[in-house]
GROMACS .gro file of C-alpha atoms in nm:
model
  182
    1PRO     CA    1  -2.444   0.237  -2.288
    2GLN     CA    2  -2.358   0.008  -2.598
    3ILE     CA    3  -2.254   0.041  -3.011
    4SER     CA    4  -2.367  -0.147  -3.256
    5GLY     CA    5  -2.311  -0.246  -3.600
    6ALA     CA    6  -1.959  -0.063  -3.568
    7SER     CA    7  -1.727  -0.170  -3.949
    8ASN     CA    8  -1.481  -0.275  -3.679
    9PRO     CA    9  -1.595  -0.491  -3.455
   10THR     CA   10  -1.217  -0.506  -3.236
   11ALA     CA   11  -1.282  -0.145  -3.156
   12GLN     CA   12  -1.638  -0.170  -3.106
   13GLN     CA   13  -1.599  -0.427  -2.825
   14LYS     CA   14  -1.314  -0.203  -2.724
   15ILE     CA   15  -1.550   0.117  -2.684
   16ASN     CA   16  -1.785  -0.154  -2.529
   17SER     CA   17  -1.563  -0.289  -2.281
   18ILE     CA   18  -1.447   0.078  -2.176
   19LEU     CA   19  -1.853   0.213  -2.169
   20LYS     CA   20  -1.936  -0.116  -1.944
   21GLN     CA   21  -1.628  -0.006  -1.743
   22GLY     CA   22  -1.741   0.335  -1.640
   23ALA     CA   23  -2.093   0.198  -1.554
   24ASP     CA   24  -1.913  -0.059  -1.302
   25LEU     CA   25  -1.704   0.211  -1.148
   26ALA     CA   26  -2.062   0.495  -1.114
   27ASN     CA   27  -2.247   0.128  -1.000
   28SER     CA   28  -1.941   0.123  -0.718
   29ASN     CA   29  -2.012   0.471  -0.601
   30ARG     CA   30  -2.406   0.381  -0.585
   31LEU     CA   31  -2.285   0.089  -0.319
   32LYS     CA   32  -2.035   0.298  -0.134
   33LEU     CA   33  -2.280   0.561  -0.098
   34LEU     CA   34  -2.537   0.298   0.042
   35GLU     CA   35  -2.321   0.177   0.335
   36ASP     CA   36  -2.203   0.576   0.402
   37GLU     CA   37  -2.549   0.626   0.404
   38LYS     CA   38  -2.662   0.336   0.652
   39GLU     CA   39  -2.401   0.424   0.897
   40ALA     CA   40  -2.441   0.789   0.871
   41LYS     CA   41  -2.804   0.700   0.945
   42SER     CA   42  -2.689   0.509   1.248
   43LYS     CA   43  -2.492   0.732   1.435
   44TRP     CA   44  -2.777   1.053   1.366
   45ASP     CA   45  -2.977   1.249   1.710
   46ALA     CA   46  -3.258   1.342   1.748
   47SER     CA   47  -3.177   1.630   1.810
   48GLN     CA   48  -2.979   1.736   1.464
   49GLY     CA   49  -3.351   1.748   1.290
   50PRO     CA   50  -3.481   1.492   1.072
   51TRP     CA   51  -3.269   1.289   0.886
   52ARG     CA   52  -3.220   1.376   0.527
   53PRO     CA   53  -3.217   1.067   0.269
   54TYR     CA   54  -2.878   1.058   0.067
   55GLU     CA   55  -2.971   1.004  -0.329
   56TYR     CA   56  -2.833   0.868  -0.592
   57VAL     CA   57  -2.852   0.901  -0.975
   58PHE     CA   58  -2.637   0.759  -1.268
   59LYS     CA   59  -2.768   0.933  -1.589
   60TYR     CA   60  -2.499   0.882  -1.942
   61LYS     CA   61  -2.581   1.105  -2.306
   62VAL     CA   62  -2.494   1.069  -2.600
   63LEU     CA   63  -2.276   1.415  -2.696
   64TYR     CA   64  -2.190   1.379  -3.032
   65ASN     CA   65  -2.156   1.029  -3.274
   66ASN     CA   66  -2.116   1.127  -3.600
   67LEU     CA   67  -1.831   1.048  -3.841
   68ASP     CA   68  -1.677   0.747  -3.707
   69LYS     CA   69  -1.589   1.009  -3.343
   70LEU     CA   70  -1.832   0.909  -3.005
   71SER     CA   71  -1.886   1.124  -2.679
   72VAL     CA   72  -2.086   1.002  -2.404
   73ILE     CA   73  -2.135   1.208  -2.067
   74TYR     CA   74  -2.203   0.994  -1.719
   75ASN     CA   75  -2.311   1.251  -1.452
   76GLU     CA   76  -2.349   1.033  -1.095
   77TYR     CA   77  -2.534   1.353  -0.871
   78SER     CA   78  -2.528   1.225  -0.471
   79TYR     CA   79  -2.730   1.376  -0.194
   80THR     CA   80  -2.531   1.288   0.135
   81GLY     CA   81  -2.674   1.640   0.313
   82GLY     CA   82  -2.613   1.965   0.310
   83ALA     CA   83  -2.780   2.257   0.106
   84HIS     CA   84  -2.773   2.059  -0.240
   85GLY     CA   85  -2.660   1.716  -0.427
   86MET     CA   86  -2.360   1.742  -0.616
   87THR     CA   87  -2.295   1.622  -0.958
   88MET     CA   88  -2.000   1.414  -1.101
   89GLY     CA   89  -1.881   1.381  -1.457
   90THR     CA   90  -1.684   1.177  -1.623
   91THR     CA   91  -1.663   1.174  -2.045
   92PHE     CA   92  -1.566   0.893  -2.297
   93ASN     CA   93  -1.393   1.023  -2.656
   94PHE     CA   94  -1.420   0.777  -2.910
   95ASP     CA   95  -1.213   0.759  -3.227
   96VAL     CA   96  -1.541   0.424  -3.346
   97LYS     CA   97  -1.274   0.350  -3.600
   98THR     CA   98  -0.976   0.232  -3.382
   99GLY     CA   99  -1.156   0.186  -3.091
  100GLU     CA  100  -0.987   0.443  -2.905
  101VAL     CA  101  -1.032   0.700  -2.651
  102VAL     CA  102  -0.917   1.020  -2.770
  103PRO     CA  103  -0.725   1.192  -2.543
  104LEU     CA  104  -0.812   1.613  -2.519
  105SER     CA  105  -0.357   1.736  -2.610
  106LYS     CA  106  -0.400   1.469  -2.874
  107LEU     CA  107  -0.632   1.748  -3.059
  108ILE     CA  108  -0.579   2.093  -2.839
  109ASN     CA  109  -0.153   2.010  -2.989
  110GLU     CA  110   0.024   2.269  -2.809
  111ASN     CA  111  -0.247   2.512  -2.876
  112THR     CA  112  -0.270   2.501  -2.490
  113LYS     CA  113  -0.314   2.898  -2.469
  114SER     CA  114  -0.561   2.934  -2.756
  115VAL     CA  115  -0.840   2.746  -2.620
  116GLN     CA  116  -0.773   2.921  -2.254
  117GLY     CA  117  -0.804   3.200  -2.394
  118TYR     CA  118  -1.144   3.124  -2.607
  119ALA     CA  119  -1.310   2.929  -2.376
  120TYR     CA  120  -1.290   3.248  -2.125
  121GLN     CA  121  -1.423   3.464  -2.349
  122GLN     CA  122  -1.721   3.244  -2.423
  123LEU     CA  123  -1.743   3.169  -1.984
  124GLN     CA  124  -1.760   3.546  -1.937
  125LYS     CA  125  -2.017   3.609  -2.204
  126LYS     CA  126  -2.254   3.339  -2.119
  127TYR     CA  127  -2.265   3.290  -1.793
  128LYS     CA  128  -2.166   3.672  -1.731
  129GLY     CA  129  -2.190   3.720  -1.329
  130TYR     CA  130  -2.179   3.390  -1.248
  131VAL     CA  131  -1.764   3.287  -1.366
  132LEU     CA  132  -1.545   3.233  -1.053
  133ILE     CA  133  -1.207   3.280  -1.235
  134LYS     CA  134  -1.022   3.585  -1.301
  135SER     CA  135  -0.759   3.401  -1.626
  136PRO     CA  136  -0.836   3.180  -1.850
  137ASN     CA  137  -0.475   3.030  -1.695
  138GLU     CA  138  -0.701   2.918  -1.459
  139ILE     CA  139  -0.861   2.656  -1.697
  140ASP     CA  140  -0.750   2.296  -1.683
  141LEU     CA  141  -0.694   2.167  -1.985
  142SER     CA  142  -0.520   1.822  -1.848
  143ASP     CA  143  -0.652   1.498  -1.980
  144LYS     CA  144  -0.672   1.336  -1.694
  145ASN     CA  145  -0.879   1.676  -1.537
  146ARG     CA  146  -1.101   1.818  -1.836
  147LEU     CA  147  -1.489   1.692  -1.922
  148TRP     CA  148  -1.502   1.738  -2.347
  149ALA     CA  149  -1.654   1.632  -2.608
  150PHE     CA  150  -1.656   1.575  -2.988
  151ASP     CA  151  -1.902   1.858  -3.152
  152HIS     CA  152  -1.974   1.896  -3.532
  153ALA     CA  153  -1.712   2.190  -3.586
  154GLY     CA  154  -1.500   2.161  -3.306
  155ILE     CA  155  -1.497   2.066  -2.949
  156LYS     CA  156  -1.744   2.157  -2.620
  157LEU     CA  157  -1.592   2.152  -2.268
  158ILE     CA  158  -1.745   2.084  -2.000
  159PHE     CA  159  -1.733   2.212  -1.649
  160LYS     CA  160  -1.801   2.093  -1.286
  161GLU     CA  161  -1.990   2.234  -1.076
  162TYR     CA  162  -1.803   2.562  -0.914
  163GLU     CA  163  -1.475   2.491  -1.147
  164VAL     CA  164  -1.509   2.820  -1.349
  165ALA     CA  165  -1.880   2.920  -1.219
  166ALA     CA  166  -2.146   2.954  -0.933
  167TYR     CA  167  -2.390   2.674  -0.874
  168ALA     CA  168  -2.612   2.807  -1.002
  169ALA     CA  169  -2.421   2.797  -1.379
  170GLY     CA  170  -2.459   2.395  -1.315
  171MET     CA  171  -2.220   2.267  -1.535
  172PRO     CA  172  -2.173   2.544  -1.774
  173GLU     CA  173  -2.010   2.435  -2.109
  174VAL     CA  174  -1.851   2.578  -2.361
  175PHE     CA  175  -1.796   2.548  -2.790
  176ILE     CA  176  -1.485   2.589  -2.943
  177PRO     CA  177  -1.463   2.615  -3.264
  178VAL     CA  178  -1.116   2.372  -3.441
  179GLN     CA  179  -1.039   2.661  -3.591
  180VAL     CA  180  -0.920   2.776  -3.222
  181TYR     CA  181  -0.708   2.457  -3.171
  182GLN     CA  182  -0.590   2.353  -3.523
   0.00000   0.00000   0.00000
């Protein structure tokens, strides 16, 4: 993905560069998977059953694009055997005016406990019977690990498969209103 027509050409170039780096990393992951498959297949023995080909799918989606804020998610699905594949996500949240990546910690300031508590309640309501965590404190809001996106009246937290719920729940999402973290 690329943006165009931004009022600040320097910011536009910065955003496009970050998005390209993410796509280049995804391509490197794809190439590595192909190498791994070739090696695994060469060691495969017919007594182990039929060979199941590896799979890799890369997709992106614009989650939010409004009011000088942009959120994009990259999803990488890979299957290397077993019951099912796994999807890994990476989110990019930008201030389009400056081209800067907006860290979640900057938005929620010192309101981590409020966000964790609200998110936990929403997970319990929306994914009843699938939630694997026992406490709001188990919700990681660190800038390095938390997938999130801007939303029209707050933010959306996105959880990895198995992070907070069973695989059948996919990648759970919960909306956090701005009032919870400001």
